[in-house]
Short mmCIF file of C-alpha atoms and ligand atoms in Angstrom, two decimals:
data_model
loop_
_atom_site.label_atom_id
_atom_site.label_comp_id
_atom_site.label_asym_id
_atom_site.label_seq_id
_atom_site.Cartn_x
_atom_site.Cartn_y
_atom_site.Cartn_z
CA MET K 1 -31.07 270.34 335.59
CA LEU K 2 -33.69 268.76 333.34
CA GLU K 3 -32.76 265.49 331.64
CA HIS K 4 -34.77 266.55 328.59
CA PRO K 5 -35.58 270.12 327.49
CA LEU K 6 -39.30 269.38 327.05
CA GLN K 7 -39.79 268.04 330.58
CA ARG K 8 -40.42 271.69 331.47
CA PHE K 9 -44.02 271.38 330.28
CA PHE K 10 -44.78 268.60 332.72
CA HIS K 11 -43.05 270.23 335.68
CA SER K 12 -45.39 273.18 335.45
CA MET K 13 -48.25 271.09 334.13
CA ARG K 14 -51.54 272.76 334.24
CA ALA K 15 -52.28 271.07 330.97
CA LYS K 16 -55.41 269.23 330.10
CA ARG K 17 -54.85 265.51 330.26
CA PRO K 18 -54.11 263.44 328.29
CA PHE K 19 -53.60 265.91 325.38
CA ASP K 20 -52.73 269.57 325.12
CA TRP K 21 -51.11 271.86 322.56
CA VAL K 22 -48.42 274.49 323.11
CA ARG K 23 -46.49 276.75 320.78
CA PHE K 24 -42.77 276.57 321.51
CA GLN K 25 -39.76 277.80 319.49
CA ARG K 26 -42.02 278.42 316.46
CA ARG K 27 -43.45 274.88 316.44
CA ASP K 28 -46.81 273.39 317.45
CA LEU K 29 -46.25 270.73 320.07
CA LEU K 30 -48.74 268.06 321.13
CA LEU K 31 -48.20 267.29 324.83
CA ILE K 32 -49.24 263.88 326.10
CA ASP K 33 -49.62 263.24 329.81
CA HIS K 34 -50.90 259.77 330.66
CA PRO K 35 -50.43 257.56 333.76
CA LEU K 36 -48.12 255.30 331.73
CA CYS K 37 -45.96 257.93 330.02
CA GLN K 38 -45.30 261.52 329.09
CA ALA K 39 -44.52 262.44 325.50
CA VAL K 40 -44.30 265.36 323.08
CA PHE K 41 -44.86 265.32 319.32
CA SER K 42 -44.03 268.19 317.00
CA ARG K 43 -46.53 268.79 314.21
CA GLN K 44 -43.51 269.60 312.07
CA GLY K 45 -42.27 266.24 310.89
CA ALA K 46 -44.69 264.30 313.16
CA GLN K 47 -41.56 263.97 315.22
CA LEU K 48 -41.76 262.34 318.63
CA LEU K 49 -39.40 264.65 320.51
CA HIS K 50 -39.85 263.33 324.03
CA PHE K 51 -40.95 260.03 325.51
CA GLN K 52 -40.69 259.09 329.16
CA PRO K 53 -42.33 256.00 330.63
CA GLN K 54 -43.74 256.49 334.13
CA GLY K 55 -41.02 256.13 336.77
CA GLU K 56 -38.16 256.11 334.24
CA ARG K 57 -35.76 258.66 332.83
CA PRO K 58 -36.42 260.00 329.28
CA LEU K 59 -35.77 257.55 326.46
CA LEU K 60 -35.07 260.20 323.81
CA TRP K 61 -32.51 262.98 323.47
CA CYS K 62 -33.46 266.32 321.90
CA ALA K 63 -31.59 269.58 321.21
CA GLY K 64 -32.49 272.47 323.50
CA GLU K 65 -32.18 275.27 320.92
CA TRP K 66 -34.02 274.78 317.64
CA PRO K 67 -33.44 276.49 314.27
CA ALA K 68 -35.09 279.89 313.84
CA LEU K 69 -36.31 278.85 310.42
CA SER K 70 -39.45 276.89 311.26
CA SER K 71 -39.05 274.55 308.27
CA ALA K 72 -35.58 273.45 309.38
CA PRO K 73 -35.67 270.10 311.15
CA VAL K 74 -35.20 269.85 314.90
CA ARG K 75 -32.39 267.51 315.87
CA GLY K 76 -33.49 264.81 318.27
CA GLY K 77 -36.40 262.58 319.15
CA ILE K 78 -37.42 260.27 316.31
CA PRO K 79 -37.14 262.02 312.93
CA VAL K 80 -39.18 260.59 310.08
CA CYS K 81 -37.01 260.42 306.95
CA TRP K 82 -39.29 260.20 303.89
CA PRO K 83 -39.56 259.69 300.90
CA TRP K 84 -35.84 259.14 300.87
CA PHE K 85 -33.31 258.40 303.56
CA GLY K 86 -29.90 260.11 303.53
CA SER K 87 -29.03 261.94 300.33
CA HIS K 88 -31.47 261.96 297.40
CA PRO K 89 -30.25 259.43 294.81
CA ASN K 90 -30.46 261.96 291.94
CA GLY K 91 -29.42 265.30 293.31
CA SER K 92 -27.64 266.99 296.14
CA GLU K 93 -29.90 270.09 296.04
CA TRP K 94 -32.71 268.02 297.56
CA PRO K 95 -32.92 268.10 301.35
CA GLN K 96 -31.08 265.42 303.27
CA GLN K 97 -33.59 262.79 304.56
CA GLY K 98 -36.51 263.91 302.37
CA TRP K 99 -39.40 266.35 302.86
CA ALA K 100 -41.17 264.86 305.86
CA ARG K 101 -39.02 266.52 308.52
CA GLN K 102 -39.75 269.99 307.14
CA ARG K 103 -43.50 269.74 306.67
CA GLU K 104 -46.48 270.21 308.93
CA TRP K 105 -48.35 266.94 309.25
CA ARG K 106 -52.09 266.52 309.78
CA LEU K 107 -53.24 264.98 313.04
CA LEU K 108 -55.68 262.21 312.07
CA ASP K 109 -56.50 260.82 315.48
CA ALA K 110 -55.46 260.99 319.13
CA TYR K 111 -57.06 258.98 321.90
CA ALA K 112 -56.14 257.22 325.10
CA ASP K 113 -57.44 254.45 327.30
CA GLU K 114 -56.01 252.83 330.41
CA SER K 115 -53.39 250.81 328.57
CA LYS K 116 -52.17 253.14 325.83
CA VAL K 117 -52.11 256.43 323.95
CA VAL K 118 -52.66 256.27 320.19
CA VAL K 119 -51.69 259.13 317.88
CA SER K 120 -51.88 259.07 314.06
CA TRP K 121 -50.42 261.59 311.64
CA GLN K 122 -50.65 261.94 307.87
CA LEU K 123 -48.66 263.82 305.25
CA ASP K 124 -49.83 264.14 301.63
CA LEU K 125 -47.49 265.69 299.07
CA GLU K 126 -49.16 265.62 295.67
CA ASP K 127 -49.20 261.94 294.66
CA TRP K 128 -47.25 260.76 297.69
CA HIS K 129 -48.76 259.75 301.03
CA VAL K 130 -47.36 258.65 304.36
CA ARG K 131 -49.03 257.85 307.65
CA LEU K 132 -47.44 257.46 311.07
CA ASP K 133 -49.25 255.45 313.76
CA ALA K 134 -47.86 255.70 317.27
CA ARG K 135 -48.85 253.61 320.25
CA LEU K 136 -47.35 254.77 323.55
CA GLY K 137 -47.42 253.24 327.02
CA GLN K 138 -44.55 251.81 329.03
CA ARG K 139 -42.91 251.29 325.62
CA LEU K 140 -43.27 252.97 322.27
CA GLU K 141 -44.36 251.49 318.95
CA LEU K 142 -44.30 253.40 315.69
CA GLU K 143 -45.41 252.30 312.24
CA LEU K 144 -44.97 254.20 308.99
CA CYS K 145 -46.99 253.27 305.93
CA SER K 146 -46.36 254.86 302.55
CA TYR K 147 -47.67 254.64 298.99
CA HIS K 148 -47.84 256.78 295.86
CA GLU K 149 -50.20 257.32 292.94
CA GLU K 150 -47.65 258.02 290.22
CA ASP K 151 -48.04 256.11 286.95
CA ASP K 152 -44.74 254.23 287.24
CA ASP K 153 -42.50 252.51 289.74
CA CYS K 154 -40.52 254.99 291.83
CA LEU K 155 -37.30 254.96 293.79
CA PHE K 156 -38.07 255.12 297.47
CA SER K 157 -36.57 254.77 300.95
CA PHE K 158 -37.59 255.81 304.45
CA ALA K 159 -36.35 255.62 308.02
CA LEU K 160 -37.12 256.26 311.67
CA GLN K 161 -33.88 257.45 313.19
CA PRO K 162 -34.20 257.84 316.99
CA TYR K 163 -31.77 259.72 319.16
CA TRP K 164 -31.71 257.51 322.28
CA ARG K 165 -30.78 259.37 325.45
CA VAL K 166 -27.93 257.72 327.33
CA GLY K 167 -26.21 258.52 330.61
CA ALA K 168 -22.78 258.43 328.95
CA LEU K 169 -21.92 257.23 325.45
CA SER K 170 -18.55 255.99 326.73
CA ARG K 171 -20.44 253.44 328.86
CA VAL K 172 -22.72 252.11 326.10
CA VAL K 173 -22.56 248.59 324.71
CA VAL K 174 -24.87 247.42 321.91
CA HIS K 175 -25.83 243.75 321.77
CA GLY K 176 -27.21 241.91 318.76
CA MET K 177 -24.68 242.94 316.11
CA GLU K 178 -23.38 239.38 315.96
CA LEU K 179 -26.44 238.49 313.90
CA GLU K 180 -25.09 240.66 311.11
CA SER K 181 -21.46 239.61 311.19
CA ALA K 182 -22.47 235.98 311.45
CA ARG K 183 -25.15 235.90 308.79
CA GLY K 184 -24.88 232.77 306.72
CA GLN K 185 -22.26 231.18 308.93
CA ARG K 186 -22.76 227.92 310.77
CA GLY K 187 -22.89 228.18 314.56
CA ALA K 188 -23.57 231.88 314.21
CA SER K 189 -25.67 232.19 317.33
CA ARG K 190 -22.71 231.24 319.50
CA ILE K 191 -20.68 234.26 318.49
CA PRO K 192 -20.78 236.58 321.53
CA GLY K 193 -20.88 239.75 319.47
CA THR K 194 -21.23 243.13 321.10
CA TRP K 195 -20.33 246.54 319.79
CA ILE K 196 -18.88 249.46 321.72
CA PRO K 197 -19.39 252.81 319.98
CA ARG K 198 -16.13 254.68 319.52
CA GLY K 199 -15.95 257.65 317.16
CA ALA K 200 -18.21 258.42 314.21
CA VAL K 201 -20.44 255.66 312.86
CA LYS K 202 -22.87 255.55 309.93
CA GLN K 203 -24.16 252.16 308.91
CA VAL K 204 -27.23 250.19 307.90
CA LEU K 205 -27.16 246.57 309.09
CA TYR K 206 -29.44 243.79 307.90
CA HIS K 207 -30.35 241.21 310.50
CA PRO K 208 -33.64 239.68 311.63
CA GLY K 209 -33.33 240.21 315.39
CA SER K 210 -33.49 242.96 317.98
CA LEU K 211 -30.71 245.15 319.26
CA VAL K 212 -30.19 245.94 322.93
CA LEU K 213 -28.61 249.21 323.96
CA GLU K 214 -27.02 248.73 327.36
CA ASP K 215 -26.38 252.04 329.04
CA GLY K 216 -23.96 251.69 331.96
CA GLY K 217 -24.31 255.40 332.77
CA TRP K 218 -27.99 255.14 333.64
CA ASN K 219 -27.81 251.42 334.36
CA ARG K 220 -30.56 250.38 331.98
CA ARG K 221 -31.14 248.23 328.89
CA LEU K 222 -33.25 249.36 325.99
CA ARG K 223 -34.53 246.74 323.57
CA ILE K 224 -35.07 248.00 320.01
CA ASP K 225 -37.23 245.99 317.59
CA LYS K 226 -38.03 246.57 313.93
CA ASN K 227 -39.83 244.69 311.19
CA VAL K 228 -37.78 241.82 309.81
CA SER K 229 -37.25 243.24 306.33
CA ALA K 230 -35.96 246.59 307.62
CA GLY K 231 -32.33 247.44 308.24
CA SER K 232 -31.00 248.86 311.49
CA VAL K 233 -29.62 252.32 310.93
CA ILE K 234 -26.84 253.27 313.33
CA TRP K 235 -25.47 256.78 313.43
CA HIS K 236 -23.33 258.98 315.64
CA PRO K 237 -21.23 262.01 314.60
CA GLY K 238 -18.33 261.20 316.93
CA SER K 239 -16.40 264.39 317.79
CA ARG K 240 -17.44 266.11 314.53
CA PRO K 241 -19.42 269.31 315.23
CA VAL K 242 -23.07 268.96 314.24
CA GLU K 243 -25.79 271.60 314.12
CA GLN K 244 -27.85 271.89 317.30
CA VAL K 245 -25.52 269.67 319.30
CA GLU K 246 -23.82 271.72 322.02
CA PRO K 247 -20.32 270.77 323.18
CA GLY K 248 -20.53 267.64 325.31
CA GLU K 249 -24.10 266.82 324.24
CA ALA K 250 -23.01 264.20 321.70
CA GLU K 251 -22.05 262.08 324.71
CA ARG K 252 -25.72 261.88 325.61
CA PHE K 253 -27.18 260.11 322.57
CA LEU K 254 -26.78 257.30 320.10
CA CYS K 255 -29.01 256.84 317.03
CA ILE K 256 -30.25 253.30 316.38
CA GLY K 257 -33.34 253.06 314.23
CA ALA K 258 -35.06 251.28 311.38
CA ALA K 259 -34.70 251.92 307.67
CA GLY K 260 -36.54 250.67 304.62
CA TYR K 261 -33.47 251.24 302.52
CA ARG K 262 -31.05 249.67 300.07
CA PRO K 263 -28.11 251.50 298.46
CA GLY K 264 -29.57 253.06 295.32
CA GLY K 265 -33.11 252.93 296.72
CA LEU K 266 -36.04 250.51 296.84
CA ILE K 267 -38.67 250.30 294.14
CA LEU K 268 -42.21 251.24 295.13
CA ALA K 269 -44.90 250.31 292.59
CA PRO K 270 -48.01 252.52 292.14
CA GLY K 271 -50.48 251.81 294.96
CA GLU K 272 -48.14 249.40 296.75
CA ARG K 273 -48.02 249.95 300.53
CA MET K 274 -44.62 249.79 302.18
CA ARG K 275 -44.41 249.63 305.98
CA LEU K 276 -41.69 250.27 308.49
CA SER K 277 -42.02 249.63 312.20
CA LEU K 278 -39.95 250.41 315.23
CA ALA K 279 -40.64 249.52 318.86
CA ALA K 280 -38.59 250.11 321.97
CA GLY K 281 -38.87 249.57 325.68
CA LEU K 282 -36.74 249.15 328.78
CA GLN K 283 -36.00 245.59 329.83
O1 G6P U 301 -27.98 265.72 309.93
P1 G6P U 301 -29.14 264.90 309.53
O2 G6P U 301 -29.71 265.25 308.20
O3 G6P U 301 -30.19 264.87 310.59
O4 G6P U 301 -28.65 263.41 309.39
C1 G6P U 301 -27.94 262.73 310.36
C2 G6P U 301 -27.33 261.49 309.72
O5 G6P U 301 -28.36 260.61 309.38
C3 G6P U 301 -28.06 259.44 308.62
O6 G6P U 301 -27.80 258.33 309.36
C4 G6P U 301 -27.13 259.65 307.48
O7 G6P U 301 -26.60 258.41 307.03
C5 G6P U 301 -26.00 260.56 307.85
O8 G6P U 301 -25.28 260.89 306.69
C6 G6P U 301 -26.51 261.83 308.49
O9 G6P U 301 -25.46 262.68 308.81
#
């Protein structure tokens, strides 16, 4: 059995290296096959759906069956939530997590050399603009940059919310949470804080450091970095049924990402650039 549904393209790979396109389940997919990693982006949402460093198991989880409606977001990989994260502050009829996941992005650039693959995507929606720069090798690095050309300040938030593939959620421990619980306290660094996911979780934490996802099932440690001003978004549905997650599949992922977010939204001034970065690699 495949450990990721998109590995199929590399098992039968006749593809041109390092880049090739395929049409799959009504989406355009950019396949990346490089000596350091294999990866798949969807043009819809500029979503990195698969990433596998050479010699390792996949880092990302992705649903196997995608929605028939091609504008509906695929669950898995690293969704880009933009220009709002979660529910829209003013109205529930707006799509959860913003427009970016539904839209077709423009590929600006894709090139590779010995040490990396670089892919850049852009989405322009009237006066709003967002760019995603990805650098892939043994680890992955993503940066989002957004600005708008409205006349006034606007409410804004964005996030990169990865579904990390794990051997078994019941054997996961997350390290680094102590930085949050201990913020502002003396002797904070001595608190041996770890967090064991149990049940549903939905939280944004603010802390300057990295988190480490220790996966006892696959016996590996994933270090997750973000820019200092970002929050760490942590999400799992627990036993609640969720679209595109087959029974038992929720045991195979945990979402830990980066969010430029504050309750009520951030303020983005006209022309101001706001950046969000996320990097991850096995230790
Ligand atoms: O189901 P989705 O729109 O992909 O969102 C998945 C989850 O993402 C976020 O972390 C939100 O805080 C949750 O409320 C949401 O359920």
